[in-house]
Phi, psi and omega in degrees: 000139178249132180235146174241129175257119176254112189246131182230081171208139186282339188254126183288341179257019182281164175295324179294325174296322176295324175298316177302314182296323177296317179298316180297313182296319182295313181290324177298319178297335177274000178092012182286150171268120190253131167244152181227146170232096177269096196297318179291315181298326179285343189066036184299133179278114183272000189260113176289148182196169176302337180294348178289349188238127179279345175219168182228127173290323178229105183285343185271332183212131183270110166254103196301315183296322180291323178289327174304308183298313183295318182285330174296314180296326183274351182074029184241017173291154177303139184302325181292328176290314181302318181299319180287321177301315181298322177297315181295313183294333180279341189273144170272329182225135172243129176249126178255127176240127185193160169269149175276126176242123173050052178064023186208180174276160175302150184304324182294327177286320176300319179292326175298316178297314181305318187270333188261325181279082192267152172297137183117265182290337183264323182196171175158133180061236178269009177275069180223166181049236184296347176249012183293164184296338181257020177306136180098344176266157181242148178230137181228122177261133175232114189219159178256153178226149171281333184285163177268158186299326183288352178279356184234145180121178182301129178078002181277170183295325182260350181081193183293147179274298185293319184260004179236271186307314185251020178299322181302328181270308186292317178263310189291338176248297187291309181294323184300323182270005171109355178300145159283111185269108186284157177307122186285164173253130182242126173263095186289139170056028192304321183290347192243353183274172181285165176302316181297324179293323178293319177301317180296322179293322178294322176296319178295323178297317178303317178294323180295311180296321181299334181266019190304326182290340184245003178291143176292149176264146177291144179292142178233164179303139178267110185297338180292347180267005183230149180277189185294341177262008182070016171281144178300139178286000000 
């Protein structure tokens, strides 16, 4: 089994870095072949631009998704994008480790998705969700939050986590391109709990990652319920 760890935290001594290390150690112990993308350490450029393309299908106007597809086919995408695409396509499982900022993923991770999840091999037309280009691969998010667990869920102050706050990432990015999006691991209130509580969370994370093959997947739209224009049948 091949796994890719996509890590988005600037500090090597952070709790999220420890979460990354637990995921790597757990999967390695299971015999997985591990690749890593430590986005801050790599200095990954999160800003999409015309410079991502060595050639242009339309020199007069940039439609980014169309140029992604054309340049991928032509072999003229920026090398840093190609390197990340190859890691994703080679992986059976991708684990994302990051802190939640402002109801979202860190900007560097959002930019990685913008530049790497390209039209063509990842999605296109009706090749989304269960028919997406990455169908058969699994994705697992493990992230820290400042909030407490009771702040999330039906009737809570922040609402649902998976289907609310992080729906844009779990469904709109990972699910959209075809991943089986596994039940995420949440380190609640991480900056404020005791050392012993953090140790316990890391142990729980190890158990969660170890069960990756048997974790439930989050529900995604069923394409059989929609017509060719994606209108409900």
